[in-house]
mmCIF file of C-alpha atoms in Angstrom:
data_model
loop_
_atom_site.group_PDB
_atom_site.id
_atom_site.type_symbol
_atom_site.label_atom_id
_atom_site.label_comp_id
_atom_site.label_asym_id
_atom_site.label_seq_id
_atom_site.Cartn_x
_atom_site.Cartn_y
_atom_site.Cartn_z
ATOM 1 C CA UNK A 1 -25.278 14.986 -218.426
ATOM 2 C CA UNK A 2 -26.962 15.529 -215.069
ATOM 3 C CA UNK A 3 -25.373 12.522 -213.313
ATOM 4 C CA UNK A 4 -21.826 12.839 -214.727
ATOM 5 C CA UNK A 5 -21.333 16.329 -216.220
ATOM 6 C CA UNK A 6 -17.525 16.246 -216.398
ATOM 7 C CA UNK A 7 -17.579 12.834 -218.142
ATOM 8 C CA UNK A 8 -20.265 14.122 -220.540
ATOM 9 C CA UNK A 9 -18.156 17.146 -221.471
ATOM 10 C CA UNK A 10 -15.111 14.878 -221.981
ATOM 11 C CA UNK A 11 -17.128 12.615 -224.315
ATOM 12 C CA UNK A 12 -18.324 15.711 -226.214
ATOM 13 C CA UNK A 13 -14.714 16.829 -226.648
ATOM 14 C CA UNK A 14 -13.818 13.363 -227.987
ATOM 15 C CA UNK A 15 -16.972 13.237 -230.190
ATOM 16 C CA UNK A 16 -17.812 9.973 -228.453
ATOM 17 C CA UNK A 17 -21.551 9.404 -228.607
ATOM 18 C CA UNK A 18 -23.579 7.076 -226.376
ATOM 19 C CA UNK A 19 -24.630 4.731 -229.169
ATOM 20 C CA UNK A 20 -20.960 3.877 -229.805
ATOM 21 C CA UNK A 21 -20.671 1.990 -226.509
ATOM 22 C CA UNK A 22 -24.148 1.730 -224.915
ATOM 23 C CA UNK A 23 -26.179 0.357 -227.817
ATOM 24 C CA UNK A 24 -24.688 -3.127 -227.363
ATOM 25 C CA UNK A 25 -25.460 -2.979 -223.622
ATOM 26 C CA UNK A 26 -29.119 -2.193 -224.187
ATOM 27 C CA UNK A 27 -29.675 -4.521 -227.152
ATOM 28 C CA UNK A 28 -28.115 -7.611 -225.536
ATOM 29 C CA UNK A 29 -28.861 -6.802 -221.876
ATOM 30 C CA UNK A 30 -25.093 -6.812 -221.123
ATOM 31 C CA UNK A 31 -24.748 -10.463 -222.227
ATOM 32 C CA UNK A 32 -22.364 -9.781 -225.125
ATOM 33 C CA UNK A 33 -19.207 -8.926 -223.153
ATOM 34 C CA UNK A 34 -19.880 -9.189 -219.427
ATOM 35 C CA UNK A 35 -19.547 -12.430 -217.415
ATOM 36 C CA UNK A 36 -22.583 -14.547 -216.575
ATOM 37 C CA UNK A 37 -22.441 -13.920 -212.826
ATOM 38 C CA UNK A 38 -23.092 -10.216 -213.516
ATOM 39 C CA UNK A 39 -25.734 -10.916 -216.202
ATOM 40 C CA UNK A 40 -27.687 -13.102 -213.769
ATOM 41 C CA UNK A 41 -27.901 -10.225 -211.274
ATOM 42 C CA UNK A 42 -29.017 -7.801 -214.032
ATOM 43 C CA UNK A 43 -31.779 -10.156 -215.236
ATOM 44 C CA UNK A 44 -32.998 -10.679 -211.668
ATOM 45 C CA UNK A 45 -33.226 -6.910 -211.142
ATOM 46 C CA UNK A 46 -34.857 -6.485 -214.552
ATOM 47 C CA UNK A 47 -37.613 -8.931 -213.631
ATOM 48 C CA UNK A 48 -38.101 -7.239 -210.275
ATOM 49 C CA UNK A 49 -37.686 -3.527 -211.068
ATOM 50 C CA UNK A 50 -38.415 -3.220 -214.783
ATOM 51 C CA UNK A 51 -36.567 -1.706 -217.745
ATOM 52 C CA UNK A 52 -35.282 1.301 -215.809
ATOM 53 C CA UNK A 53 -32.690 -0.911 -214.140
ATOM 54 C CA UNK A 54 -30.792 -0.996 -217.469
ATOM 55 C CA UNK A 55 -30.137 2.756 -217.216
ATOM 56 C CA UNK A 56 -29.114 2.323 -213.571
ATOM 57 C CA UNK A 57 -26.531 -0.322 -214.487
ATOM 58 C CA UNK A 58 -25.182 1.795 -217.352
ATOM 59 C CA UNK A 59 -24.754 4.810 -215.071
ATOM 60 C CA UNK A 60 -23.095 2.616 -212.408
ATOM 61 C CA UNK A 61 -20.606 1.325 -214.993
ATOM 62 C CA UNK A 62 -19.798 4.892 -216.075
ATOM 63 C CA UNK A 63 -19.386 6.058 -212.466
ATOM 64 C CA UNK A 64 -17.043 3.206 -211.504
ATOM 65 C CA UNK A 65 -14.934 3.805 -214.648
ATOM 66 C CA UNK A 66 -15.004 7.604 -214.523
ATOM 67 C CA UNK A 67 -11.328 8.117 -213.632
ATOM 68 C CA UNK A 68 -10.070 5.823 -216.373
ATOM 69 C CA UNK A 69 -12.361 7.301 -219.007
ATOM 70 C CA UNK A 70 -11.342 10.899 -218.214
ATOM 71 C CA UNK A 71 -7.718 10.006 -218.944
ATOM 72 C CA UNK A 72 -8.422 8.067 -222.182
ATOM 73 C CA UNK A 73 -8.676 9.345 -225.736
ATOM 74 C CA UNK A 74 -11.251 8.262 -228.331
ATOM 75 C CA UNK A 75 -9.593 4.955 -229.256
ATOM 76 C CA UNK A 76 -8.599 4.251 -225.663
ATOM 77 C CA UNK A 77 -12.168 4.841 -224.435
ATOM 78 C CA UNK A 78 -13.621 2.459 -227.017
ATOM 79 C CA UNK A 79 -11.001 -0.174 -226.187
ATOM 80 C CA UNK A 80 -11.713 0.304 -222.499
ATOM 81 C CA UNK A 81 -15.448 -0.298 -223.025
ATOM 82 C CA UNK A 82 -14.743 -3.356 -225.205
ATOM 83 C CA UNK A 83 -11.934 -5.132 -223.283
ATOM 84 C CA UNK A 84 -10.977 -3.766 -219.887
ATOM 85 C CA UNK A 85 -14.401 -2.976 -218.435
ATOM 86 C CA UNK A 86 -15.852 -6.548 -218.732
ATOM 87 C CA UNK A 87 -12.700 -8.024 -217.121
ATOM 88 C CA UNK A 88 -13.311 -6.040 -213.928
ATOM 89 C CA UNK A 89 -16.488 -7.934 -213.127
ATOM 90 C CA UNK A 90 -15.328 -11.520 -213.575
ATOM 91 C CA UNK A 91 -15.209 -11.755 -209.791
ATOM 92 C CA UNK A 92 -18.680 -12.219 -208.315
ATOM 93 C CA UNK A 93 -17.914 -9.833 -205.452
ATOM 94 C CA UNK A 94 -17.257 -6.947 -207.872
ATOM 95 C CA UNK A 95 -20.481 -7.720 -209.752
ATOM 96 C CA UNK A 96 -22.431 -7.716 -206.490
ATOM 97 C CA UNK A 97 -20.998 -4.311 -205.501
ATOM 98 C CA UNK A 98 -21.895 -2.901 -208.920
ATOM 99 C CA UNK A 99 -25.485 -4.088 -208.519
ATOM 100 C CA UNK A 100 -25.683 -2.432 -205.097
ATOM 101 C CA UNK A 101 -24.412 0.828 -206.566
ATOM 102 C CA UNK A 102 -26.866 0.562 -209.469
ATOM 103 C CA UNK A 103 -29.784 0.086 -207.068
ATOM 104 C CA UNK A 104 -28.726 3.200 -205.115
ATOM 105 C CA UNK A 105 -28.753 5.443 -208.207
ATOM 106 C CA UNK A 106 -31.931 7.497 -208.544
ATOM 107 C CA UNK A 107 -33.153 8.179 -212.066
ATOM 108 C CA UNK A 108 -36.561 9.944 -212.089
ATOM 109 C CA UNK A 109 -39.065 8.312 -214.395
ATOM 110 C CA UNK A 110 -40.550 11.691 -215.326
ATOM 111 C CA UNK A 111 -37.204 12.868 -216.676
ATOM 112 C CA UNK A 112 -36.823 9.720 -218.755
ATOM 113 C CA UNK A 113 -40.275 10.285 -220.263
ATOM 114 C CA UNK A 114 -39.397 13.947 -220.832
ATOM 115 C CA UNK A 115 -36.158 12.949 -222.613
ATOM 116 C CA UNK A 116 -38.116 10.457 -224.690
ATOM 117 C CA UNK A 117 -40.617 13.109 -225.783
ATOM 118 C CA UNK A 118 -37.828 15.571 -226.582
ATOM 119 C CA UNK A 119 -36.065 12.925 -228.660
ATOM 120 C CA UNK A 120 -39.259 12.085 -230.566
ATOM 121 C CA UNK A 121 -39.934 15.816 -231.214
ATOM 122 C CA UNK A 122 -36.325 16.321 -232.375
ATOM 123 C CA UNK A 123 -36.570 13.330 -234.724
ATOM 124 C CA UNK A 124 -39.862 14.596 -236.201
ATOM 125 C CA UNK A 125 -38.475 18.084 -236.750
ATOM 126 C CA UNK A 126 -35.381 16.617 -238.399
ATOM 127 C CA UNK A 127 -37.544 14.484 -240.654
ATOM 128 C CA UNK A 128 -39.736 17.479 -241.591
ATOM 129 C CA UNK A 129 -36.790 19.736 -242.289
ATOM 130 C CA UNK A 130 -34.919 17.111 -244.256
ATOM 131 C CA UNK A 131 -35.312 16.906 -248.029
ATOM 132 C CA UNK A 132 -37.400 13.826 -248.979
ATOM 133 C CA UNK A 133 -34.866 12.969 -251.645
ATOM 134 C CA UNK A 134 -32.022 12.954 -249.119
ATOM 135 C CA UNK A 135 -34.173 10.951 -246.712
ATOM 136 C CA UNK A 136 -34.905 8.364 -249.381
ATOM 137 C CA UNK A 137 -31.251 8.197 -250.367
ATOM 138 C CA UNK A 138 -30.243 7.741 -246.742
ATOM 139 C CA UNK A 139 -32.932 5.115 -246.264
ATOM 140 C CA UNK A 140 -31.848 3.389 -249.488
ATOM 141 C CA UNK A 141 -28.223 3.453 -248.328
ATOM 142 C CA UNK A 142 -29.231 2.025 -244.975
ATOM 143 C CA UNK A 143 -31.242 -0.717 -246.640
ATOM 144 C CA UNK A 144 -28.352 -1.512 -248.996
ATOM 145 C CA UNK A 145 -25.984 -1.712 -246.071
ATOM 146 C CA UNK A 146 -28.437 -3.951 -244.246
ATOM 147 C CA UNK A 147 -28.819 -6.112 -247.350
ATOM 148 C CA UNK A 148 -25.045 -6.383 -247.750
ATOM 149 C CA UNK A 149 -24.710 -7.198 -244.084
ATOM 150 C CA UNK A 150 -27.381 -9.870 -244.349
ATOM 151 C CA UNK A 151 -25.756 -11.318 -247.456
ATOM 152 C CA UNK A 152 -22.412 -11.409 -245.674
ATOM 153 C CA UNK A 153 -24.049 -13.056 -242.704
ATOM 154 C CA UNK A 154 -25.742 -15.521 -245.065
ATOM 155 C CA UNK A 155 -22.404 -16.329 -246.703
ATOM 156 C CA UNK A 156 -20.787 -16.728 -243.312
ATOM 157 C CA UNK A 157 -23.592 -18.997 -242.167
ATOM 158 C CA UNK A 158 -23.390 -21.050 -245.368
ATOM 159 C CA UNK A 159 -19.624 -21.379 -244.977
ATOM 160 C CA UNK A 160 -20.046 -22.318 -241.347
ATOM 161 C CA UNK A 161 -22.740 -24.833 -242.280
ATOM 162 C CA UNK A 162 -20.517 -26.468 -244.917
ATOM 163 C CA UNK A 163 -17.576 -26.484 -242.524
ATOM 164 C CA UNK A 164 -19.762 -27.989 -239.819
ATOM 165 C CA UNK A 165 -21.030 -30.681 -242.198
ATOM 166 C CA UNK A 166 -17.481 -31.570 -243.240
ATOM 167 C CA UNK A 167 -16.374 -31.661 -239.608
ATOM 168 C CA UNK A 168 -19.379 -33.795 -238.662
ATOM 169 C CA UNK A 169 -18.687 -36.160 -241.574
ATOM 170 C CA UNK A 170 -15.083 -36.504 -240.460
ATOM 171 C CA UNK A 171 -16.183 -37.058 -236.894
ATOM 172 C CA UNK A 172 -18.701 -39.639 -238.062
ATOM 173 C CA UNK A 173 -16.057 -41.472 -240.111
ATOM 174 C CA UNK A 174 -13.691 -41.460 -237.161
ATOM 175 C CA UNK A 175 -16.476 -42.680 -234.888
ATOM 176 C CA UNK A 176 -17.301 -45.500 -237.321
ATOM 177 C CA UNK A 177 -13.637 -46.497 -237.561
ATOM 178 C CA UNK A 178 -13.360 -46.416 -233.818
ATOM 179 C CA UNK A 179 -16.555 -48.477 -233.521
ATOM 180 C CA UNK A 180 -15.112 -51.076 -235.910
ATOM 181 C CA UNK A 181 -11.904 -51.241 -233.880
ATOM 182 C CA UNK A 182 -13.884 -51.565 -230.665
ATOM 183 C CA UNK A 183 -16.040 -54.328 -232.172
ATOM 184 C CA UNK A 184 -12.932 -56.227 -233.219
ATOM 185 C CA UNK A 185 -11.462 -55.781 -229.757
ATOM 186 C CA UNK A 186 -14.756 -56.934 -228.258
ATOM 187 C CA UNK A 187 -14.743 -60.095 -230.372
ATOM 188 C CA UNK A 188 -11.115 -60.784 -229.452
ATOM 189 C CA UNK A 189 -11.933 -60.184 -225.818
ATOM 190 C CA UNK A 190 -14.879 -62.578 -225.961
ATOM 191 C CA UNK A 191 -12.697 -65.205 -227.642
ATOM 192 C CA UNK A 192 -9.999 -64.717 -225.013
ATOM 193 C CA UNK A 193 -12.651 -64.971 -222.327
ATOM 194 C CA UNK A 194 -13.868 -68.288 -223.709
ATOM 195 C CA UNK A 195 -10.288 -69.570 -223.951
ATOM 196 C CA UNK A 196 -9.581 -68.348 -220.446
ATOM 197 C CA UNK A 197 -12.672 -70.078 -219.081
ATOM 198 C CA UNK A 198 -11.684 -73.308 -220.869
ATOM 199 C CA UNK A 199 -8.154 -73.038 -219.495
ATOM 200 C CA UNK A 200 -9.556 -72.284 -216.070
ATOM 201 C CA UNK A 201 -11.718 -75.394 -216.251
ATOM 202 C CA UNK A 202 -8.703 -77.491 -217.260
ATOM 203 C CA UNK A 203 -6.669 -75.957 -214.468
ATOM 204 C CA UNK A 204 -9.424 -76.756 -211.997
ATOM 205 C CA UNK A 205 -9.493 -80.371 -213.205
ATOM 206 C CA UNK A 206 -5.700 -80.605 -212.960
ATOM 207 C CA UNK A 207 -5.886 -79.007 -209.521
ATOM 208 C CA UNK A 208 -8.452 -81.560 -208.403
ATOM 209 C CA UNK A 209 -6.272 -84.385 -209.743
ATOM 210 C CA UNK A 210 -3.202 -82.923 -208.039
ATOM 211 C CA UNK A 211 -5.150 -82.600 -204.815
ATOM 212 C CA UNK A 212 -6.161 -86.249 -205.038
ATOM 213 C CA UNK A 213 -2.574 -87.353 -205.803
ATOM 214 C CA UNK A 214 -1.128 -85.290 -202.996
ATOM 215 C CA UNK A 215 -3.835 -86.489 -200.645
ATOM 216 C CA UNK A 216 -2.892 -90.082 -201.397
ATOM 217 C CA UNK A 217 0.802 -89.285 -201.039
ATOM 218 C CA UNK A 218 0.092 -87.480 -197.799
ATOM 219 C CA UNK A 219 -1.879 -90.436 -196.467
ATOM 220 C CA UNK A 220 0.931 -92.766 -197.532
ATOM 221 C CA UNK A 221 3.518 -90.535 -195.915
ATOM 222 C CA UNK A 222 1.472 -90.318 -192.723
ATOM 223 C CA UNK A 223 1.175 -94.099 -192.737
ATOM 224 C CA UNK A 224 4.947 -94.407 -193.221
ATOM 225 C CA UNK A 225 5.528 -91.902 -190.416
ATOM 226 C CA UNK A 226 3.242 -93.843 -188.111
ATOM 227 C CA UNK A 227 4.986 -97.085 -189.085
ATOM 228 C CA UNK A 228 8.419 -95.532 -188.566
ATOM 229 C CA UNK A 229 7.320 -94.052 -185.255
ATOM 230 C CA UNK A 230 6.090 -97.450 -184.152
ATOM 231 C CA UNK A 231 9.403 -99.063 -185.215
ATOM 232 C CA UNK A 232 11.369 -96.358 -183.387
ATOM 233 C CA UNK A 233 9.247 -96.838 -180.273
ATOM 234 C CA UNK A 234 9.770 -100.613 -180.528
ATOM 235 C CA UNK A 235 13.522 -100.191 -180.906
ATOM 236 C CA UNK A 236 13.582 -97.791 -177.990
ATOM 237 C CA UNK A 237 11.688 -100.339 -175.932
ATOM 238 C CA UNK A 238 14.106 -103.081 -177.030
ATOM 239 C CA UNK A 239 17.092 -100.900 -176.137
ATOM 240 C CA UNK A 240 15.519 -100.103 -172.791
ATOM 241 C CA UNK A 241 14.977 -103.807 -172.164
ATOM 242 C CA UNK A 242 18.545 -104.597 -173.228
ATOM 243 C CA UNK A 243 19.882 -101.871 -170.960
ATOM 244 C CA UNK A 244 17.833 -103.193 -168.081
ATOM 245 C CA UNK A 245 18.983 -106.740 -168.822
ATOM 246 C CA UNK A 246 22.602 -105.577 -169.024
ATOM 247 C CA UNK A 247 22.306 -103.765 -165.718
ATOM 248 C CA UNK A 248 20.745 -106.855 -164.158
ATOM 249 C CA UNK A 249 23.473 -109.074 -165.586
ATOM 250 C CA UNK A 250 26.145 -106.707 -164.346
ATOM 251 C CA UNK A 251 24.553 -106.677 -160.899
ATOM 252 C CA UNK A 252 24.282 -110.503 -160.941
ATOM 253 C CA UNK A 253 27.907 -110.800 -162.083
ATOM 254 C CA UNK A 254 28.971 -108.508 -159.285
ATOM 255 C CA UNK A 255 26.968 -110.546 -156.783
ATOM 256 C CA UNK A 256 28.435 -113.823 -158.110
ATOM 257 C CA UNK A 257 31.901 -112.293 -158.005
ATOM 258 C CA UNK A 258 31.327 -111.189 -154.426
ATOM 259 C CA UNK A 259 30.091 -114.702 -153.561
ATOM 260 C CA UNK A 260 33.127 -116.251 -155.228
ATOM 261 C CA UNK A 261 35.408 -113.860 -153.393
ATOM 262 C CA UNK A 262 33.656 -114.681 -150.132
ATOM 263 C CA UNK A 263 34.040 -118.404 -150.740
ATOM 264 C CA UNK A 264 37.686 -117.947 -151.673
ATOM 265 C CA UNK A 265 38.334 -115.906 -148.585
ATOM 266 C CA UNK A 266 36.575 -118.491 -146.472
ATOM 267 C CA UNK A 267 38.857 -121.189 -147.822
ATOM 268 C CA UNK A 268 42.188 -121.316 -146.020
ATOM 269 C CA UNK A 269 44.133 -122.400 -149.065
ATOM 270 C CA UNK A 270 42.534 -119.758 -151.329
ATOM 271 C CA UNK A 271 42.920 -117.005 -148.757
ATOM 272 C CA UNK A 272 46.593 -117.666 -148.664
ATOM 273 C CA UNK A 273 46.821 -117.316 -152.473
ATOM 274 C CA UNK A 274 44.525 -114.329 -152.989
ATOM 275 C CA UNK A 275 44.292 -111.249 -150.902
ATOM 276 C CA UNK A 276 41.108 -109.297 -150.501
ATOM 277 C CA UNK A 277 41.930 -107.315 -153.664
ATOM 278 C CA UNK A 278 42.479 -110.478 -155.656
ATOM 279 C CA UNK A 279 46.297 -110.214 -155.828
ATOM 280 C CA UNK A 280 48.412 -113.336 -155.628
ATOM 281 C CA UNK A 281 50.454 -113.977 -152.471
ATOM 282 C CA UNK A 282 53.933 -115.529 -152.721
ATOM 283 C CA UNK A 283 53.533 -119.304 -152.402
ATOM 284 C CA UNK A 284 55.721 -121.298 -150.066
ATOM 285 C CA UNK A 285 57.961 -124.003 -151.447
ATOM 286 C CA UNK A 286 56.317 -126.603 -149.316
ATOM 287 C CA UNK A 287 52.800 -125.985 -150.725
ATOM 288 C CA UNK A 288 53.283 -126.836 -154.378
ATOM 289 C CA UNK A 289 50.453 -129.383 -154.446
ATOM 290 C CA UNK A 290 47.983 -126.895 -153.003
ATOM 291 C CA UNK A 291 49.099 -124.339 -155.600
ATOM 292 C CA UNK A 292 48.218 -126.710 -158.452
ATOM 293 C CA UNK A 293 44.676 -127.130 -157.164
ATOM 294 C CA UNK A 294 44.359 -123.361 -156.704
ATOM 295 C CA UNK A 295 45.508 -122.751 -160.284
ATOM 296 C CA UNK A 296 42.750 -125.015 -161.572
ATOM 297 C CA UNK A 297 40.102 -123.128 -159.633
ATOM 298 C CA UNK A 298 41.635 -119.858 -160.770
ATOM 299 C CA UNK A 299 41.480 -120.930 -164.438
ATOM 300 C CA UNK A 300 37.854 -121.917 -164.041
ATOM 301 C CA UNK A 301 36.999 -118.553 -162.496
ATOM 302 C CA UNK A 302 38.871 -116.674 -165.234
ATOM 303 C CA UNK A 303 37.071 -118.711 -167.875
ATOM 304 C CA UNK A 304 33.705 -117.894 -166.302
ATOM 305 C CA UNK A 305 34.721 -114.221 -166.064
ATOM 306 C CA UNK A 306 35.711 -114.144 -169.762
ATOM 307 C CA UNK A 307 32.377 -115.671 -170.725
ATOM 308 C CA UNK A 308 30.564 -112.998 -168.727
ATOM 309 C CA UNK A 309 32.688 -110.260 -170.326
ATOM 310 C CA UNK A 310 31.973 -111.701 -173.799
ATOM 311 C CA UNK A 311 28.258 -111.719 -173.082
ATOM 312 C CA UNK A 312 28.505 -108.157 -171.814
ATOM 313 C CA UNK A 313 30.352 -107.082 -175.013
ATOM 314 C CA UNK A 314 27.716 -108.751 -177.176
ATOM 315 C CA UNK A 315 24.983 -106.941 -175.253
ATOM 316 C CA UNK A 316 26.786 -103.610 -175.678
ATOM 317 C CA UNK A 317 27.211 -104.308 -179.402
ATOM 318 C CA UNK A 318 23.506 -105.032 -179.749
ATOM 319 C CA UNK A 319 22.766 -101.788 -177.882
ATOM 320 C CA UNK A 320 25.042 -99.796 -180.230
ATOM 321 C CA UNK A 321 23.459 -101.427 -183.290
ATOM 322 C CA UNK A 322 20.000 -100.579 -181.960
ATOM 323 C CA UNK A 323 21.048 -96.945 -181.434
ATOM 324 C CA UNK A 324 22.471 -96.781 -184.970
ATOM 325 C CA UNK A 325 19.243 -98.206 -186.327
ATOM 326 C CA UNK A 326 17.226 -95.651 -184.349
ATOM 327 C CA UNK A 327 19.424 -92.840 -185.691
ATOM 328 C CA UNK A 328 18.990 -94.097 -189.249
ATOM 329 C CA UNK A 329 15.217 -94.277 -188.797
ATOM 330 C CA UNK A 330 15.200 -90.750 -187.374
ATOM 331 C CA UNK A 331 17.161 -89.570 -190.416
ATOM 332 C CA UNK A 332 14.700 -91.319 -192.746
ATOM 333 C CA UNK A 333 11.805 -89.758 -190.846
ATOM 334 C CA UNK A 334 13.339 -86.249 -191.231
ATOM 335 C CA UNK A 335 13.933 -86.799 -194.960
ATOM 336 C CA UNK A 336 10.365 -88.049 -195.350
ATOM 337 C CA UNK A 337 9.031 -84.983 -193.528
ATOM 338 C CA UNK A 338 11.095 -82.746 -195.853
ATOM 339 C CA UNK A 339 9.674 -84.497 -198.883
ATOM 340 C CA UNK A 340 6.133 -84.130 -197.538
ATOM 341 C CA UNK A 341 6.670 -80.420 -196.815
ATOM 342 C CA UNK A 342 8.224 -79.850 -200.248
ATOM 343 C CA UNK A 343 5.315 -81.684 -201.881
ATOM 344 C CA UNK A 344 2.830 -79.556 -199.946
ATOM 345 C CA UNK A 345 4.615 -76.314 -200.900
ATOM 346 C CA UNK A 346 4.951 -77.385 -204.536
ATOM 347 C CA UNK A 347 1.257 -78.274 -204.714
ATOM 348 C CA UNK A 348 0.303 -74.990 -203.026
ATOM 349 C CA UNK A 349 2.523 -72.981 -205.391
ATOM 350 C CA UNK A 350 1.250 -74.774 -208.503
ATOM 351 C CA UNK A 351 -2.356 -74.283 -207.419
ATOM 352 C CA UNK A 352 -1.899 -70.564 -206.785
ATOM 353 C CA UNK A 353 0.039 -70.081 -210.027
ATOM 354 C CA UNK A 354 -2.651 -71.863 -212.032
ATOM 355 C CA UNK A 355 -5.379 -69.768 -210.403
ATOM 356 C CA UNK A 356 -3.463 -66.545 -210.940
ATOM 357 C CA UNK A 357 -2.688 -67.478 -214.546
ATOM 358 C CA UNK A 358 -6.350 -68.233 -215.160
ATOM 359 C CA UNK A 359 -7.389 -64.857 -213.735
ATOM 360 C CA UNK A 360 -4.613 -62.979 -215.580
ATOM 361 C CA UNK A 361 -2.595 -61.830 -212.529
ATOM 362 C CA UNK A 362 1.036 -62.432 -211.555
ATOM 363 C CA UNK A 363 1.737 -65.695 -209.659
ATOM 364 C CA UNK A 364 2.635 -65.548 -206.042
ATOM 365 C CA UNK A 365 6.043 -66.658 -204.850
ATOM 366 C CA UNK A 366 5.947 -69.987 -202.980
ATOM 367 C CA UNK A 367 6.611 -69.821 -199.268
ATOM 368 C CA UNK A 368 10.096 -70.906 -198.169
ATOM 369 C CA UNK A 369 10.507 -74.566 -197.302
ATOM 370 C CA UNK A 370 11.032 -74.947 -193.583
ATOM 371 C CA UNK A 371 13.176 -77.842 -192.449
ATOM 372 C CA UNK A 372 11.560 -79.848 -189.629
ATOM 373 C CA UNK A 373 13.687 -80.018 -186.496
ATOM 374 C CA UNK A 374 15.656 -83.236 -186.267
ATOM 375 C CA UNK A 375 15.542 -85.151 -183.031
ATOM 376 C CA UNK A 376 18.873 -85.527 -181.379
ATOM 377 C CA UNK A 377 20.032 -89.119 -181.199
#
């Protein structure tokens, strides 16, 4: 009345008494409706300042909600205290401001004690003036209402207890079913693990065997490559020797031809028949005998020249055959390298796939097979 006279008069007009909204605040220390961030501040101040802080907080709530309460009717005021007022202080900043305002409110302790004495005196006078029969009836009614309330609470608690037991039984049954399912899954998982380990061991043994087989094949292929390389080098050496021999024979043939030409040019009879280019000169009618002798020498030279050409052709044929053989060996070497590379990739892919299968992951794709560059023949 002293702090908020206009709000007090409005509550008197509405017949709204303090116990209709403030009794829950004082009995529960504002924990029934208000958020915890605000309740924590109130309890801290209560431990520091004492019980008077409860009145300070109540007055601060009324002051902050004064405008809304002056415009509300009886039902609206009760709904405001029950619903809208607690929502305002969900934010911690609003709760902190309310606590600051509550600490700034001054409520004299002497007046509180005076109001307490006046209330006690008023209650005693009312009890003295009241008829004992009416007082007993009112007390009996209050006790009956309390008994009915306690019975209702007992029934509610019993119903809640039964409901809780049923819910717990259902939860327990579900938990047991789930535990059975999990145990079955665990056993299956253990069995799969054992099978996987056995398969992994077999895969490792197969991998070791494959490694040994491929190692032997690789050694064999390397031996074949070395052998082929040696054969190719030998053929190249033979071809080089044949080429050198051919060049020497050609040079010797040219030298012999030059010597024969020189001898023929030195001879008077031959020089008359052959020119320097080897062409025949017209023979005179009087030299028929000399022409016969020259024809014999010419036939001998042609025969020797044909033999040299035949030897040269045979040498060239041997050279071509050697080159063909070298080309064929190079082709075999390239094919062998492809087979070795494919074997390596296949072994690598199988090994990775077996490892991935054993560990339960997807197999990797094998790397693309790269063709080795072929040597140009």
